[in-house]
Short mmCIF file of C-alpha atoms in Angstrom, two decimals:
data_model
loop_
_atom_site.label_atom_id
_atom_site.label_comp_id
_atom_site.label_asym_id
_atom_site.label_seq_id
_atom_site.Cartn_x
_atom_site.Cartn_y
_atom_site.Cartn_z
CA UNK E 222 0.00 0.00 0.00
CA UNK E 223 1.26 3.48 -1.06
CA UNK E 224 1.14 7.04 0.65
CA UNK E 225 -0.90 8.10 -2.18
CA UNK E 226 -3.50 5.19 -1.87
CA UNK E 227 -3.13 5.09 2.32
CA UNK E 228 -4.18 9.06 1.95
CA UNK E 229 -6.87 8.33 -1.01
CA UNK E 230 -8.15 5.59 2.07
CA UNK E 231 -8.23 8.21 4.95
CA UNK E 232 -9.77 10.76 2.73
CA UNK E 233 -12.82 8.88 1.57
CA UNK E 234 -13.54 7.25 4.94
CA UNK E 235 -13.04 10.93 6.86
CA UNK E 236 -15.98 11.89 4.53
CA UNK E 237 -18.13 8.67 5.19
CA UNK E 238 -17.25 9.51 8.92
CA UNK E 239 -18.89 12.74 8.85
CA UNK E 240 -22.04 10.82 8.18
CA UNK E 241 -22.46 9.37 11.16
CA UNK E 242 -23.80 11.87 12.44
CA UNK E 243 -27.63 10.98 10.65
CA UNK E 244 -26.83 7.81 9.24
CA UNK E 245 -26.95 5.28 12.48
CA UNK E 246 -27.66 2.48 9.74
CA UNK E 247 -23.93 2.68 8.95
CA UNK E 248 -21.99 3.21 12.55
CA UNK E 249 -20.83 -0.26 13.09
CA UNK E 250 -19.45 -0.37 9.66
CA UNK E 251 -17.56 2.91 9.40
CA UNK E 252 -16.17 2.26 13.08
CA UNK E 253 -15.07 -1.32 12.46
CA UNK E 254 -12.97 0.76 8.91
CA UNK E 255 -11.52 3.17 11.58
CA UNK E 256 -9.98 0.64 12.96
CA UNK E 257 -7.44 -0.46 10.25
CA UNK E 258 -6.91 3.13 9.37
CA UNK E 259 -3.04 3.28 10.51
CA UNK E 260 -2.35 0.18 7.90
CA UNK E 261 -5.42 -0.38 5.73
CA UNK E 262 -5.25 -3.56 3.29
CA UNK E 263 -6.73 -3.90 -0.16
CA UNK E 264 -9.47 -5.75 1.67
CA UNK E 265 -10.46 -2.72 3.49
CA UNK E 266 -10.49 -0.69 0.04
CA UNK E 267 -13.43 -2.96 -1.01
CA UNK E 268 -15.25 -2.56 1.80
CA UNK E 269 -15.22 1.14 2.18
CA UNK E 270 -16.62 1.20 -1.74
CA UNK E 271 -19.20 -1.16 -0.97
CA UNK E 272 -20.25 1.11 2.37
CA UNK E 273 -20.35 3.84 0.02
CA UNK E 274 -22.54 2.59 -3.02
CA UNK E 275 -24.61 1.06 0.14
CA UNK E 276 -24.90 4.31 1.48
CA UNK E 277 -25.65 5.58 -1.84
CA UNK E 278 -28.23 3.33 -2.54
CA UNK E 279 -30.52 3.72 0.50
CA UNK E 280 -31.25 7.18 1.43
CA UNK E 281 -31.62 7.43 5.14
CA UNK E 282 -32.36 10.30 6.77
CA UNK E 283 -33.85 11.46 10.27
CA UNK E 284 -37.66 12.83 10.63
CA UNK E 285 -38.35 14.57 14.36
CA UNK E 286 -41.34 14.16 15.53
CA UNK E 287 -43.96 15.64 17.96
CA UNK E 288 -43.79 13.70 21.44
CA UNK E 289 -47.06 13.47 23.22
CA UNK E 290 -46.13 14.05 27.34
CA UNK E 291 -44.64 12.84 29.65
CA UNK E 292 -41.88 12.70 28.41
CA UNK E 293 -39.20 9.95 29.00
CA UNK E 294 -35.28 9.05 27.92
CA UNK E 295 -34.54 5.61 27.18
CA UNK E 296 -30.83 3.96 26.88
CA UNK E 297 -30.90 1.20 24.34
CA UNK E 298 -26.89 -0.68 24.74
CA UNK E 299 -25.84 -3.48 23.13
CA UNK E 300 -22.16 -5.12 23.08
CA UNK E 301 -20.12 -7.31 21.21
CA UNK E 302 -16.90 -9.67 22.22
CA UNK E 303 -14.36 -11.82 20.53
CA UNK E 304 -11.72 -13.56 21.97
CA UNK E 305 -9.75 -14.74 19.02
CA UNK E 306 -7.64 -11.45 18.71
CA UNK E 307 -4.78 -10.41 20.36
CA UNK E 308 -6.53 -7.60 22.39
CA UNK E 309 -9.75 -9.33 23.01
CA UNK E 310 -12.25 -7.02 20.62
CA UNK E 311 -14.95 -5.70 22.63
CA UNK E 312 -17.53 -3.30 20.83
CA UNK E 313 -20.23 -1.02 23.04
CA UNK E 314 -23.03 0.71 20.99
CA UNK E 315 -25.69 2.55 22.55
CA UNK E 316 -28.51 4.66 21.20
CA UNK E 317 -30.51 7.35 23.62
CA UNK E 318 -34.00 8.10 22.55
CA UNK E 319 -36.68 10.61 23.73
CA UNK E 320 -39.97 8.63 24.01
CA UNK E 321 -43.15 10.30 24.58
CA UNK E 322 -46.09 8.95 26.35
CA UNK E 323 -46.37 4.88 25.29
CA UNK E 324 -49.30 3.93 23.48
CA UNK E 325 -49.76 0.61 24.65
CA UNK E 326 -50.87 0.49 28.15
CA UNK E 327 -47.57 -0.81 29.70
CA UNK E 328 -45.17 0.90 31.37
CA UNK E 329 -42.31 -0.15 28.76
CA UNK E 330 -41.35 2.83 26.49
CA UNK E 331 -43.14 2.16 23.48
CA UNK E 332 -44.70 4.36 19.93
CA UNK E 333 -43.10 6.92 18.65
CA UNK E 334 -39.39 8.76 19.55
CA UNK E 335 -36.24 11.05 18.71
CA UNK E 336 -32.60 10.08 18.62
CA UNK E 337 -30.97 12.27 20.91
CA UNK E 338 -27.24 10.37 20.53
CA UNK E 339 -26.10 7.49 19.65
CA UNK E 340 -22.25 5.85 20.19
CA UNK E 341 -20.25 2.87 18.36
CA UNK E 342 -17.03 2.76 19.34
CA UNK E 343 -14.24 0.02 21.32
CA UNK E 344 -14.49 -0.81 24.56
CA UNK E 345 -12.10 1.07 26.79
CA UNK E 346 -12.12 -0.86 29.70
CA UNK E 347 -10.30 -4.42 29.61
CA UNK E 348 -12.54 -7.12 28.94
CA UNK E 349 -12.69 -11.11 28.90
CA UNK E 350 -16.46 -12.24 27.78
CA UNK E 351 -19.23 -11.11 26.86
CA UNK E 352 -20.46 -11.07 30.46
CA UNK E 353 -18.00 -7.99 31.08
CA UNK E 354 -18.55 -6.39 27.70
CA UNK E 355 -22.06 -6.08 28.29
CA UNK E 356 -22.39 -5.14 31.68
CA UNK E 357 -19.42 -2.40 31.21
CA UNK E 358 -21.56 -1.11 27.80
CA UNK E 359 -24.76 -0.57 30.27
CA UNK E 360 -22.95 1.25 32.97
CA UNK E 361 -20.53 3.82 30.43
CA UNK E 362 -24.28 3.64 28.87
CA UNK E 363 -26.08 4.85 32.10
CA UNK E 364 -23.42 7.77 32.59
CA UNK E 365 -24.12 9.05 28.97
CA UNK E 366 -28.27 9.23 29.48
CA UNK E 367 -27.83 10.32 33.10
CA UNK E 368 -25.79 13.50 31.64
CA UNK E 369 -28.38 14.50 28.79
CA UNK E 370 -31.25 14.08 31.69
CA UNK E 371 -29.46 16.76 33.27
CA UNK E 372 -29.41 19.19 30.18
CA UNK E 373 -33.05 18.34 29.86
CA UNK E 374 -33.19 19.06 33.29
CA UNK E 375 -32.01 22.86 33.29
CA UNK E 376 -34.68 23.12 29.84
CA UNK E 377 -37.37 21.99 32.11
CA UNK E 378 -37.04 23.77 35.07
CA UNK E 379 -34.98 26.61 34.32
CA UNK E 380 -30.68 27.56 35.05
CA UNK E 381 -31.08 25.87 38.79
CA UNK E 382 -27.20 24.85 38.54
CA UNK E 383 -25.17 22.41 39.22
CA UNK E 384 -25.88 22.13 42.89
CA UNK E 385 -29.51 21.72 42.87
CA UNK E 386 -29.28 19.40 39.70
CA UNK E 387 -27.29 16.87 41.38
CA UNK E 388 -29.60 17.08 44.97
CA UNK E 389 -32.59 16.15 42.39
CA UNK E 390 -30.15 13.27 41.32
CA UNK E 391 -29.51 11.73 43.85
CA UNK E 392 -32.78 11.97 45.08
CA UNK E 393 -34.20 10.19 42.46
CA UNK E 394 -35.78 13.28 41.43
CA UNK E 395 -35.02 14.81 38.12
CA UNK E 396 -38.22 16.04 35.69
CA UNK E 397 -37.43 13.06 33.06
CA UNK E 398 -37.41 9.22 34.16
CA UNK E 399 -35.02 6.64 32.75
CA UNK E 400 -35.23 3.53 31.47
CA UNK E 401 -32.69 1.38 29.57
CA UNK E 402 -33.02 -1.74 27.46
CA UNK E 403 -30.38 -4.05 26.91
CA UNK E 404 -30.60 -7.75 25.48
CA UNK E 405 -28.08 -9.60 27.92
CA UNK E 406 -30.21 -11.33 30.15
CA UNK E 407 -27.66 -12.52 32.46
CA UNK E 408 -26.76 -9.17 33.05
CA UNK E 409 -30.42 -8.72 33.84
CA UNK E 410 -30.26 -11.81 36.26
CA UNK E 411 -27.13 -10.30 38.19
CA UNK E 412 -29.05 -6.93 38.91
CA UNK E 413 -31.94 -8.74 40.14
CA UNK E 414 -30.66 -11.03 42.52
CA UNK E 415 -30.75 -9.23 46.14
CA UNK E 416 -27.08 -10.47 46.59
CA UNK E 417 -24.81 -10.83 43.05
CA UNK E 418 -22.89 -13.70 42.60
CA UNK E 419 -19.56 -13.37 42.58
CA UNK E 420 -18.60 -13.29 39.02
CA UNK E 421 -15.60 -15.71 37.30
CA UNK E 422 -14.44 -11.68 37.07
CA UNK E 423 -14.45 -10.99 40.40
CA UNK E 424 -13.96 -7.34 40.01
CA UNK E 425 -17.26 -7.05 38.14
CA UNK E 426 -19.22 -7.71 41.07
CA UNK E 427 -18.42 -3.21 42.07
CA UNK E 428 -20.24 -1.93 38.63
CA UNK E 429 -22.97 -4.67 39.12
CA UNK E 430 -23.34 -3.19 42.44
CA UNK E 431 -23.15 0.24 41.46
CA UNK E 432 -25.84 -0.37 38.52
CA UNK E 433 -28.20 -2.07 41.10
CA UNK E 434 -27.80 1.26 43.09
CA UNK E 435 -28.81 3.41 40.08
CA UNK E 436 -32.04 1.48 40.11
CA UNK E 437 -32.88 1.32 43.92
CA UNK E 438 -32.24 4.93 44.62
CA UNK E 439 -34.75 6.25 41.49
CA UNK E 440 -31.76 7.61 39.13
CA UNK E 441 -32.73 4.61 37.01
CA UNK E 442 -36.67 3.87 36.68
CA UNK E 443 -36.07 0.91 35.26
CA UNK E 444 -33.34 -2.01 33.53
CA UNK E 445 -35.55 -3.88 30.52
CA UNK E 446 -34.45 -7.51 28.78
CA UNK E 447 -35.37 -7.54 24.80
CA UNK E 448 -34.36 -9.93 22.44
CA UNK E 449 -31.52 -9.54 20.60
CA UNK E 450 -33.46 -9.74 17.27
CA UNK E 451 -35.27 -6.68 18.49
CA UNK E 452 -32.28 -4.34 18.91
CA UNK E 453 -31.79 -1.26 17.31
CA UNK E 454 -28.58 -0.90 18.01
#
């Protein structure tokens, strides 16, 4: 591979990145590219050409809708592991969505909704199954929605600052609930049990905790299973 064709690489796929800003369809796909951007391979070439006539192909775009109160942000995260490379690959993607009130009488968050963010990117964290992966996607997951609840926060009552935003936090109190939706259920079964199990990774058994915490002190309504064939992410 050349300068000239390494730059010709970077160029094209800086352009598709800008995308990815409207076109969620394509995040996995442009981030997984990223990755082999230091030393890309004919391989990757192909790829990128066939994300672009893809992209080219199906026009996506976003449509914003009117949200019928009360209002309500939801944290879909999903994660993905492999252990057959060097570094152990571990993917988080999350989406956060503004739901308004659910037209199905359930309390699930349901109908019609905004994207507010959305994030593909590597795991920071060290991780060594999918276990890990998914429970460490949930929590960075859970910081993310819990700071945009506190923007919507100073929209809906005013500039109260900092000081009275967290003493509605940690009461459990701000104007906006929370729910997130993941589709690991024995992450789900961990946060349920009134005493974790000790995980094979011991030191998972803190963010467990400190999820379960989220939930019991009202700064997370609630934590929902769905099946993986009904993700968004």
């Amino acid at each position: 591979m050349t300068d000239v064709e390494h730059g010709l690489y970077m160029s094209l796929l800086g352009g598709v990145g800008w995308t990815a800003h409207t076109r969620k369809d394509s995040l996995i796909y442009i981030q997984a590219l990223q990755r082999h951007g230091h030393k890309p391979l004919v391989e990757h070439f192909r790829r990128l050409n066939r994300l672009v006539r893809y992209m080219q192909r199906k026009k996506v775009g976003l449509r914003y809708v009117r949200l019928t109160p009360p209002l309500r942000l939801v944290l879909i995260s999903d994660s993905a592991f492999r252990a057959d490379e060097p570094d152990c690959l571990a993917l988080r993607g999350c989406m956060v969505a503004l739901f308004g009130k659910s037209e199905a009488a359930t309390h699930f968050p349901s109908g019609a909704f905004n994207i507010i963010d959305a994030i593909c990117q590597k795991q920071k964290k060290a991780c060594r199954s999918t276990f890990c992966a998914e429970r460490l996607g949930l929590l960075d997951g859970a910081e993310l929605v819990r700071l945009i609840a506190f923007a919507f926060c100073e929209l809906t009552l005013g500039a109260i600052g900092p000081a009275k935003i967290f003493e509605l936090d940690q009461a459990g109190k701000l104007p906006m609930q929370i729910d997130c939706v993941i589709d690991a259920m024995p992450v789900l079964s961990a946060l349920m049990k009134a005493e974790p199990k000790t995980p094979t990774e011991m030191t998972m058994i803190i963010p467990i905790q400190i999820l379960k915490n989220l939930v019991e002190n009202g700064q997370l309504s609630s934590i929902t299973w769905v099946d993986t064939r009904d993700m968004l992410v």
